[in-house]
Amino acid sequence: MERQCRTQDNVKIQLSKTTLKRRVQGISSQASSNAQKSWVTDSEADVIINYALKLAEEGWPFSRTRMQEHADEVVRARHGDSFVGVGKCWVDRFVNKHNTHLKACWSRTLDQQRARAGNPVAKEDFFKKLKYMIDGKEDEDPIKPQDIYGTDESGFQDGIGQSERVLGRAGKKGEHFQSTWHQENVLKASLGHQKKGYTDGEIGVEWIKNFDRQTKEKANGRRRLLLVDGHNSHYTRGFLEHARVNQIRVLCYPSHATHLYQGLDVVIFSVLKKRWSHHRDQYERERGHPVKKTNFIKVYALAHAEALTVRNIEAAFEKTGVVPFNPEVITEEMMAPSRTTSIQSILPIAPPSPVRALTDMIHRALARQNMSEDEASILQEQPTDENPLLLTPSRNAVQELASTSASHLVSRTPARSTSTLPRYQPYTISPFKHRNAKLLDYAAVTDHERELQEALKEAEERDERRKHAMISMQATTILHSLYVKKMKVHLEEHEQRKEQKTKKNRIFGDGLAKVLDADEFYNKVVQLEEAAEKAQEEKEERRKRRETHSEALAEWKRQDKVRVERNNERRKTHQEDVEVWQREADQAKAERRRPSKKPQLKDYRIEKALPRPQKPEADEEDEDNDDEEDAGGDEMED
């Protein structure tokens, strides 16, 4: 063997004679022997594998840690709380043993909203609207493939946008568009500027105007179709008005689903980012200085030319089913993460009330099946409220569930993250043992003994099958419980995000594709913008009222301060006069004569406080923004 490997494969190997001898004798290796030993039974392994594959299809693949945790829960349910765990290397051995079903790979996070958005309803709606817009009305010609366009925004952060010190007028920040950014513009690209670095409505309007100029001659009066995502710069009033006037139909993809329908996301951007990174690194190595705004377009142009080829652009439209029109390119597998998983539970010992309701349903169903015709006819004559068997088992179970902690399962109200289910309490399952082996090995003499042995054998086989089924069901229940726990966390996060919806969410509320230039959507945009303008005007009016109130309050405080100072001087004069009067009164007492009248404070013209300026009617925003204002003190007391 060693000579054959050296002559044929040019590989030198060294075999152990002891190992060869042990293999010839049928003694397996330690690794092989360990592989045959497993904490999980075959039925439990099948459940774990099927569950892992199901979660992977739906976008929740097991990590090694999660698989080990799930296996620990499954085995602990059978062996009891004393079970310490399957071990650190168990997952590797398990995957190797079942490598025909499982394999390890790197995962890429798919946002929960994106996972839900890729569903059959949104797909059917999108392609229905796409076909309608391409075909046009009866008096319109279909839109030609060369008149269909897609647009998207993307960022190139690495290597550009570093801060640098600039000189300008004192008190001003450097936020203006620099003329040097036009240098090396080999693509003849249009450059826009927004101080926050994001595309806004104003840039969006200029973009649609530039798009119109670039494609109008090619269209030669024909309708054009522009596919966009839900970025707010794509549905401003100015953007849509220009599109409507110039026969540019605008279709928005379903919310959070551009990873399925947008060709730039599916094909172009991944290639573009790779080529950009290559040329950026090459430029910085060769030139010795980083890519900046002044030379970004020159470097980007190289990546642009290699990524946005005719072949790649056609592939982008083809893979998303736009050109040629083909909804079937979005397959069931691509929409798998949006599926809902049904959760079924197994009945534990001493079940709580929701479980008892389902148990009773099963018993009633069996009772109705075993009922004779005479018993059924007699039962039908009784009032329904006197005998629950008259109700169908499912209807009776629904009524009972409605009064338990699991009422949300039969309610029309959607379940929330606070909804709970009875907790499954697993119990230890005894090991597989043939307890009556001696009786079965006993040599039967009579026919009766042989029948008893056959019955005992069938009972043991039936018991073993049920135990296997019980282990499988218990493992499934535990995995489902872990899945429900995980889903409750995601549901809670979803509920929190739902409470913080913005105005954009209201206009794209159902998440489906939108014909942005259609009258219905355009009118909504106009209404929203008018409402936003009105709200802004009201906000400005409130701000002016607050400023006026602040100015009046400041003047009131100034005048009140002067008033307090005058009053304090008059109080001081009054105090001095009282002291003089007191001395005179003491002297008059000594001389036994009546003293003069005591000076009264009211005779010193003490001024009352002027009315404080009233605070304007405040809404929630005013209450948040207004600072607490100090009331001017009246005056110093005696």
CSV table of C-alpha atoms in Angstrom, one decimal, residues 137-482:
chain,number,residue,atom,x,y,z
A,137,LYS,CA,-54.4,51.7,-20.9
A,138,GLU,CA,-56.3,50.9,-24.1
A,139,ASP,CA,-55.3,54.1,-25.8
A,140,GLU,CA,-51.6,53.8,-24.7
A,141,ASP,CA,-48.8,51.9,-26.3
A,142,PRO,CA,-46.8,49.4,-24.0
A,143,ILE,CA,-43.7,50.7,-22.5
A,144,LYS,CA,-40.7,49.4,-24.3
A,145,PRO,CA,-37.9,47.6,-22.4
A,146,GLN,CA,-35.4,50.3,-23.3
A,147,ASP,CA,-37.7,52.9,-21.6
A,148,ILE,CA,-37.7,51.1,-18.2
A,149,TYR,CA,-35.2,52.4,-15.6
A,150,GLY,CA,-34.3,51.7,-12.0
A,151,THR,CA,-32.7,54.0,-9.4
A,152,ASP,CA,-31.4,53.6,-5.9
A,153,GLU,CA,-29.1,55.4,-3.5
A,154,SER,CA,-25.9,53.9,-2.1
A,155,GLY,CA,-23.1,55.1,0.1
A,156,PHE,CA,-19.3,54.8,-0.3
A,157,GLN,CA,-18.0,55.7,3.1
A,158,ASP,CA,-14.6,54.0,3.3
A,159,GLY,CA,-11.8,56.2,2.1
A,160,ILE,CA,-13.9,59.3,1.5
A,161,GLY,CA,-15.5,62.0,3.5
A,162,GLN,CA,-12.6,62.5,6.0
A,163,SER,CA,-12.9,65.8,7.9
A,164,GLU,CA,-10.4,68.5,7.1
A,165,ARG,CA,-9.9,71.9,8.5
A,166,VAL,CA,-10.9,74.8,6.2
A,167,LEU,CA,-10.8,78.6,6.5
A,168,GLY,CA,-13.8,80.8,6.4
A,169,ARG,CA,-15.6,83.7,8.0
A,170,ALA,CA,-15.4,83.7,11.8
A,171,GLY,CA,-18.6,82.2,13.3
A,172,LYS,CA,-19.5,80.2,10.1
A,173,LYS,CA,-19.0,76.5,9.4
A,174,GLY,CA,-17.7,75.0,6.2
A,175,GLU,CA,-20.9,73.5,4.8
A,176,HIS,CA,-20.8,74.9,1.2
A,177,PHE,CA,-20.3,73.0,-2.0
A,178,GLN,CA,-16.7,73.3,-3.2
A,179,SER,CA,-15.9,74.0,-6.8
A,180,THR,CA,-12.9,71.6,-6.6
A,181,TRP,CA,-15.3,68.7,-6.3
A,182,HIS,CA,-16.0,69.1,-10.0
A,183,GLN,CA,-12.4,68.1,-10.9
A,184,GLU,CA,-11.7,64.8,-12.7
A,185,ASN,CA,-15.4,64.2,-13.5
A,186,VAL,CA,-14.7,61.7,-16.3
A,187,LEU,CA,-18.3,60.3,-15.9
A,188,LYS,CA,-19.8,63.8,-16.5
A,189,ALA,CA,-21.9,63.0,-13.4
A,190,SER,CA,-24.2,65.6,-11.9
A,191,LEU,CA,-23.1,66.6,-8.4
A,192,GLY,CA,-25.5,67.6,-5.6
A,193,HIS,CA,-24.8,68.7,-2.0
A,194,GLN,CA,-26.7,68.3,1.2
A,195,LYS,CA,-24.9,69.3,4.4
A,196,LYS,CA,-26.1,66.2,6.3
A,197,GLY,CA,-24.9,63.9,3.6
A,198,TYR,CA,-28.3,62.4,2.7
A,199,THR,CA,-30.5,62.8,-0.4
A,200,ASP,CA,-33.3,65.2,0.4
A,201,GLY,CA,-36.5,66.3,-1.4
A,202,GLU,CA,-34.8,69.2,-3.1
A,203,ILE,CA,-32.0,67.0,-4.5
A,204,GLY,CA,-34.7,64.5,-5.5
A,205,VAL,CA,-36.6,67.1,-7.6
A,206,GLU,CA,-33.3,68.1,-9.4
A,207,TRP,CA,-32.5,64.4,-10.0
A,208,ILE,CA,-35.9,63.7,-11.7
A,209,LYS,CA,-35.4,66.8,-13.9
A,210,ASN,CA,-31.9,65.6,-14.9
A,211,PHE,CA,-33.3,62.1,-15.5
A,212,ASP,CA,-35.9,63.6,-17.8
A,213,ARG,CA,-33.3,65.5,-19.8
A,214,GLN,CA,-31.1,62.5,-20.1
A,215,THR,CA,-33.8,60.1,-21.4
A,216,LYS,CA,-36.4,62.3,-23.1
A,217,GLU,CA,-34.7,62.2,-26.6
A,218,LYS,CA,-34.4,58.4,-26.4
A,219,ALA,CA,-38.0,58.0,-25.4
A,220,ASN,CA,-39.2,60.2,-28.3
A,221,GLY,CA,-42.5,61.0,-26.8
A,222,ARG,CA,-43.1,57.5,-25.4
A,223,ARG,CA,-44.0,56.7,-21.8
A,224,ARG,CA,-41.2,55.9,-19.5
A,225,LEU,CA,-41.2,53.7,-16.3
A,226,LEU,CA,-39.0,54.5,-13.3
A,227,LEU,CA,-38.7,51.9,-10.5
A,228,VAL,CA,-37.8,53.3,-7.1
A,229,ASP,CA,-37.8,52.4,-3.5
A,230,GLY,CA,-39.6,54.2,-0.7
A,231,HIS,CA,-37.0,56.8,0.0
A,232,ASN,CA,-38.8,60.1,0.9
A,233,SER,CA,-37.1,62.0,-1.9
A,234,HIS,CA,-39.0,59.8,-4.4
A,235,TYR,CA,-42.5,61.0,-3.5
A,236,THR,CA,-42.3,64.7,-2.8
A,237,ARG,CA,-44.8,66.9,-4.5
A,238,GLY,CA,-42.2,68.4,-6.8
A,239,PHE,CA,-40.8,65.0,-7.8
A,240,LEU,CA,-44.2,63.6,-8.7
A,241,GLU,CA,-45.5,66.7,-10.4
A,242,HIS,CA,-42.5,66.7,-12.8
A,243,ALA,CA,-43.0,62.9,-13.5
A,244,ARG,CA,-46.7,63.3,-14.2
A,245,VAL,CA,-46.3,66.2,-16.6
A,246,ASN,CA,-43.5,64.4,-18.5
A,247,GLN,CA,-45.1,61.0,-18.9
A,248,ILE,CA,-42.8,59.3,-16.4
A,249,ARG,CA,-44.6,56.5,-14.6
A,250,VAL,CA,-43.2,55.8,-11.1
A,251,LEU,CA,-43.6,52.5,-9.4
A,252,CYS,CA,-42.4,51.9,-5.9
A,253,TYR,CA,-41.2,48.5,-4.7
A,254,PRO,CA,-42.9,46.9,-1.8
A,255,SER,CA,-41.6,48.2,1.5
A,256,HIS,CA,-38.4,46.4,2.8
A,257,ALA,CA,-38.3,44.1,-0.2
A,258,THR,CA,-35.7,45.7,-2.5
A,259,HIS,CA,-33.4,42.6,-1.8
A,260,LEU,CA,-35.9,40.7,-4.0
A,261,TYR,CA,-37.2,43.1,-6.6
A,262,GLN,CA,-34.6,45.8,-7.1
A,263,GLY,CA,-32.0,44.9,-9.7
A,264,LEU,CA,-29.4,47.3,-8.4
A,265,ASP,CA,-29.5,45.6,-5.0
A,266,VAL,CA,-29.7,42.0,-6.4
A,267,VAL,CA,-27.0,42.3,-9.1
A,268,ILE,CA,-25.2,45.6,-9.5
A,269,PHE,CA,-24.3,47.0,-6.1
A,270,SER,CA,-22.4,43.9,-4.9
A,271,VAL,CA,-20.2,44.0,-8.0
A,272,LEU,CA,-19.9,47.7,-7.8
A,273,LYS,CA,-18.8,47.7,-4.1
A,274,LYS,CA,-16.1,45.0,-4.8
A,275,ARG,CA,-14.7,46.9,-7.7
A,276,TRP,CA,-14.8,50.2,-5.8
A,277,SER,CA,-12.8,48.7,-2.9
A,278,HIS,CA,-10.3,47.3,-5.4
A,279,HIS,CA,-9.7,50.5,-7.3
A,280,ARG,CA,-9.7,52.6,-4.1
A,281,ASP,CA,-7.1,50.5,-2.4
A,282,GLN,CA,-5.0,50.4,-5.6
A,283,TYR,CA,-5.2,54.2,-6.0
A,284,GLU,CA,-4.2,54.8,-2.3
A,285,ARG,CA,-1.3,52.4,-2.6
A,286,GLU,CA,0.0,53.9,-5.8
A,287,ARG,CA,-0.6,57.6,-4.9
A,288,GLY,CA,0.2,57.4,-1.2
A,289,HIS,CA,-2.8,59.6,-0.2
A,290,PRO,CA,-6.5,58.7,0.4
A,291,VAL,CA,-9.4,59.2,-1.9
A,292,LYS,CA,-11.3,62.4,-1.2
A,293,LYS,CA,-14.2,64.3,-2.7
A,294,THR,CA,-11.9,66.1,-5.1
A,295,ASN,CA,-10.8,62.8,-6.8
A,296,PHE,CA,-13.6,60.4,-5.8
A,297,ILE,CA,-15.4,60.4,-9.2
A,298,LYS,CA,-12.2,59.6,-11.1
A,299,VAL,CA,-11.6,56.5,-8.9
A,300,TYR,CA,-15.3,55.6,-8.9
A,301,ALA,CA,-15.5,55.8,-12.6
A,302,LEU,CA,-13.2,52.8,-13.0
A,303,ALA,CA,-15.5,50.7,-10.8
A,304,HIS,CA,-18.6,52.1,-12.5
A,305,ALA,CA,-17.4,51.0,-15.9
A,306,GLU,CA,-16.7,47.5,-14.7
A,307,ALA,CA,-19.9,47.0,-12.8
A,308,LEU,CA,-22.6,48.7,-14.9
A,309,THR,CA,-22.0,46.8,-18.1
A,310,VAL,CA,-24.8,46.1,-20.5
A,311,ARG,CA,-24.7,42.4,-19.5
A,312,ASN,CA,-25.0,43.2,-15.8
A,313,ILE,CA,-27.8,45.7,-16.3
A,314,GLU,CA,-29.8,43.2,-18.4
A,315,ALA,CA,-29.1,40.6,-15.8
A,316,ALA,CA,-30.4,42.9,-13.1
A,317,PHE,CA,-33.8,43.4,-14.9
A,318,GLU,CA,-34.0,39.7,-15.7
A,319,LYS,CA,-33.3,38.3,-12.2
A,320,THR,CA,-36.0,40.5,-10.8
A,321,GLY,CA,-38.6,39.5,-13.4
A,322,VAL,CA,-39.0,43.0,-14.9
A,323,VAL,CA,-37.5,42.4,-18.4
A,324,PRO,CA,-38.6,40.0,-19.6
A,325,PHE,CA,-41.7,40.1,-17.4
A,326,ASN,CA,-41.5,36.9,-15.3
A,327,PRO,CA,-42.9,36.8,-11.8
A,328,GLU,CA,-41.7,33.2,-11.4
A,329,VAL,CA,-38.1,34.4,-10.8
A,330,ILE,CA,-39.2,35.2,-7.2
A,331,THR,CA,-39.4,31.7,-6.0
A,332,GLU,CA,-41.0,30.1,-2.9
A,333,GLU,CA,-37.6,29.5,-1.4
A,334,MET,CA,-36.8,33.2,-1.7
A,335,MET,CA,-40.0,34.1,0.2
A,336,ALA,CA,-39.5,31.3,2.8
A,337,PRO,CA,-38.5,33.7,5.7
A,338,SER,CA,-42.0,35.2,5.5
A,339,ARG,CA,-43.8,32.0,6.3
A,340,THR,CA,-45.6,31.6,9.5
A,341,THR,CA,-44.8,28.4,11.5
A,342,SER,CA,-47.6,26.6,13.2
A,343,ILE,CA,-46.9,25.7,16.8
A,344,GLN,CA,-48.4,22.5,18.2
A,345,SER,CA,-48.0,21.4,21.8
A,346,ILE,CA,-48.1,18.0,23.4
A,347,LEU,CA,-50.3,17.4,26.5
A,348,PRO,CA,-48.2,17.2,29.7
A,349,ILE,CA,-49.2,15.6,33.0
A,350,ALA,CA,-51.5,17.7,35.2
A,351,PRO,CA,-52.4,20.1,32.4
A,352,PRO,CA,-53.5,23.7,33.0
A,353,SER,CA,-57.0,24.8,31.9
A,354,PRO,CA,-56.2,25.6,28.3
A,355,VAL,CA,-54.7,22.2,27.8
A,356,ARG,CA,-57.6,20.5,29.6
A,357,ALA,CA,-60.0,22.2,27.1
A,358,LEU,CA,-58.2,20.6,24.2
A,359,THR,CA,-58.0,17.3,26.1
A,360,ASP,CA,-61.8,17.4,26.6
A,361,MET,CA,-62.2,18.2,22.9
A,362,ILE,CA,-60.4,15.0,21.9
A,363,HIS,CA,-62.4,12.9,24.4
A,364,ARG,CA,-65.7,14.4,23.1
A,365,ALA,CA,-64.7,13.7,19.5
A,366,LEU,CA,-63.9,10.1,20.4
A,367,ALA,CA,-67.2,9.8,22.4
A,368,ARG,CA,-69.2,11.0,19.4
A,369,GLN,CA,-67.4,8.6,17.1
A,370,ASN,CA,-68.2,5.6,19.4
A,371,MET,CA,-71.8,6.6,19.9
A,372,SER,CA,-74.5,4.3,18.5
A,373,GLU,CA,-77.3,5.6,16.3
A,374,ASP,CA,-79.9,5.2,19.1
A,375,GLU,CA,-77.7,7.0,21.6
A,376,ALA,CA,-77.2,9.8,19.1
A,377,SER,CA,-80.9,10.2,18.4
A,378,ILE,CA,-81.7,10.3,22.1
A,379,LEU,CA,-78.9,12.9,22.7
A,380,GLN,CA,-80.2,15.2,19.9
A,381,GLU,CA,-83.6,15.5,21.8
A,382,GLN,CA,-81.9,17.1,24.8
A,383,PRO,CA,-81.3,20.9,25.2
A,384,THR,CA,-77.8,21.9,24.2
A,385,ASP,CA,-77.0,23.7,27.4
A,386,GLU,CA,-77.8,20.5,29.4
A,387,ASN,CA,-75.3,18.3,27.6
A,388,PRO,CA,-72.0,19.6,26.2
A,389,LEU,CA,-71.7,16.6,23.9
A,390,LEU,CA,-74.4,18.2,21.7
A,391,LEU,CA,-71.9,20.9,20.8
A,392,THR,CA,-69.2,19.9,18.3
A,393,PRO,CA,-65.9,19.2,20.0
A,394,SER,CA,-64.1,22.1,18.3
A,395,ARG,CA,-66.9,24.6,19.2
A,396,ASN,CA,-66.9,23.4,22.8
A,397,ALA,CA,-63.2,23.7,23.0
A,398,VAL,CA,-63.3,27.3,21.6
A,399,GLN,CA,-65.9,28.3,24.3
A,400,GLU,CA,-63.7,26.8,27.0
A,401,LEU,CA,-60.5,28.3,25.7
A,402,ALA,CA,-62.1,31.7,25.7
A,403,SER,CA,-62.3,31.6,29.5
A,404,THR,CA,-58.7,30.6,30.0
A,405,SER,CA,-55.3,32.3,29.9
A,406,ALA,CA,-55.0,31.2,26.3
A,407,SER,CA,-58.1,33.1,25.2
A,408,HIS,CA,-56.0,35.0,22.7
A,409,LEU,CA,-55.8,31.9,20.6
A,410,VAL,CA,-59.5,32.0,19.8
A,411,SER,CA,-60.0,35.8,19.9
A,412,ARG,CA,-60.1,38.1,16.9
A,413,THR,CA,-57.7,40.4,18.6
A,414,PRO,CA,-54.1,39.8,17.4
A,415,ALA,CA,-51.8,38.2,19.9
A,416,ARG,CA,-49.3,40.4,21.6
A,417,SER,CA,-45.9,39.7,23.1
A,418,THR,CA,-47.6,39.6,26.6
A,419,SER,CA,-49.8,36.7,25.5
A,420,THR,CA,-48.7,33.4,27.2
A,421,LEU,CA,-49.2,29.7,26.7
A,422,PRO,CA,-49.1,26.9,29.3
A,423,ARG,CA,-45.5,25.9,30.0
A,424,TYR,CA,-44.6,22.4,29.1
A,425,GLN,CA,-43.2,20.4,31.9
A,426,PRO,CA,-41.1,17.5,30.5
A,427,TYR,CA,-40.6,14.4,32.5
A,428,THR,CA,-38.0,11.6,32.5
A,429,ILE,CA,-38.6,8.7,30.1
A,430,SER,CA,-37.4,5.4,31.3
A,431,PRO,CA,-34.6,3.6,29.2
A,432,PHE,CA,-35.5,1.0,26.6
A,433,LYS,CA,-35.4,-2.4,28.3
A,434,HIS,CA,-36.9,-5.8,27.5
A,435,ARG,CA,-38.3,-6.5,31.0
A,436,ASN,CA,-40.0,-9.8,30.0
A,437,ALA,CA,-37.2,-11.4,28.0
A,438,LYS,CA,-37.2,-14.5,30.2
A,439,LEU,CA,-40.9,-15.1,29.6
A,440,LEU,CA,-40.5,-14.7,25.9
A,441,ASP,CA,-37.5,-17.1,25.9
A,442,TYR,CA,-39.6,-19.7,27.8
A,443,ALA,CA,-40.4,-22.7,25.6
A,444,ALA,CA,-44.2,-22.6,25.4
A,445,VAL,CA,-46.0,-26.0,25.7
A,446,THR,CA,-49.6,-25.2,25.3
A,447,ASP,CA,-51.4,-23.1,22.7
A,448,HIS,CA,-52.5,-20.8,25.5
A,449,GLU,CA,-48.9,-20.1,26.5
A,450,ARG,CA,-48.0,-19.4,22.9
A,451,GLU,CA,-50.8,-16.9,22.6
A,452,LEU,CA,-49.8,-15.2,25.8
A,453,GLN,CA,-46.2,-14.9,24.5
A,454,GLU,CA,-47.4,-13.4,21.3
A,455,ALA,CA,-49.6,-11.0,23.1
A,456,LEU,CA,-46.7,-10.1,25.4
A,457,LYS,CA,-44.4,-9.6,22.5
A,458,GLU,CA,-46.9,-7.3,20.7
A,459,ALA,CA,-47.4,-5.3,23.9
A,460,GLU,CA,-43.6,-4.8,24.3
A,461,GLU,CA,-43.3,-3.7,20.6
A,462,ARG,CA,-46.2,-1.4,21.0
A,463,ASP,CA,-44.8,0.1,24.2
A,464,GLU,CA,-41.4,0.6,22.5
A,465,ARG,CA,-43.1,2.3,19.5
A,466,ARG,CA,-45.0,4.6,21.8
A,467,LYS,CA,-41.9,5.4,23.8
A,468,HIS,CA,-40.1,6.4,20.6
A,469,ALA,CA,-43.1,8.5,19.6
A,470,MET,CA,-43.2,10.1,23.1
A,471,ILE,CA,-39.5,11.0,22.9
A,472,SER,CA,-40.0,12.5,19.4
A,473,MET,CA,-43.1,14.5,20.5
A,474,GLN,CA,-41.4,15.7,23.7
A,475,ALA,CA,-38.3,16.8,21.7
A,476,THR,CA,-40.6,18.6,19.2
A,477,THR,CA,-42.5,20.3,22.0
A,478,ILE,CA,-39.3,21.6,23.7
A,479,LEU,CA,-38.0,23.0,20.4
A,480,HIS,CA,-41.4,24.6,19.7
A,481,SER,CA,-41.3,26.2,23.2
A,482,LEU,CA,-37.9,27.6,22.5
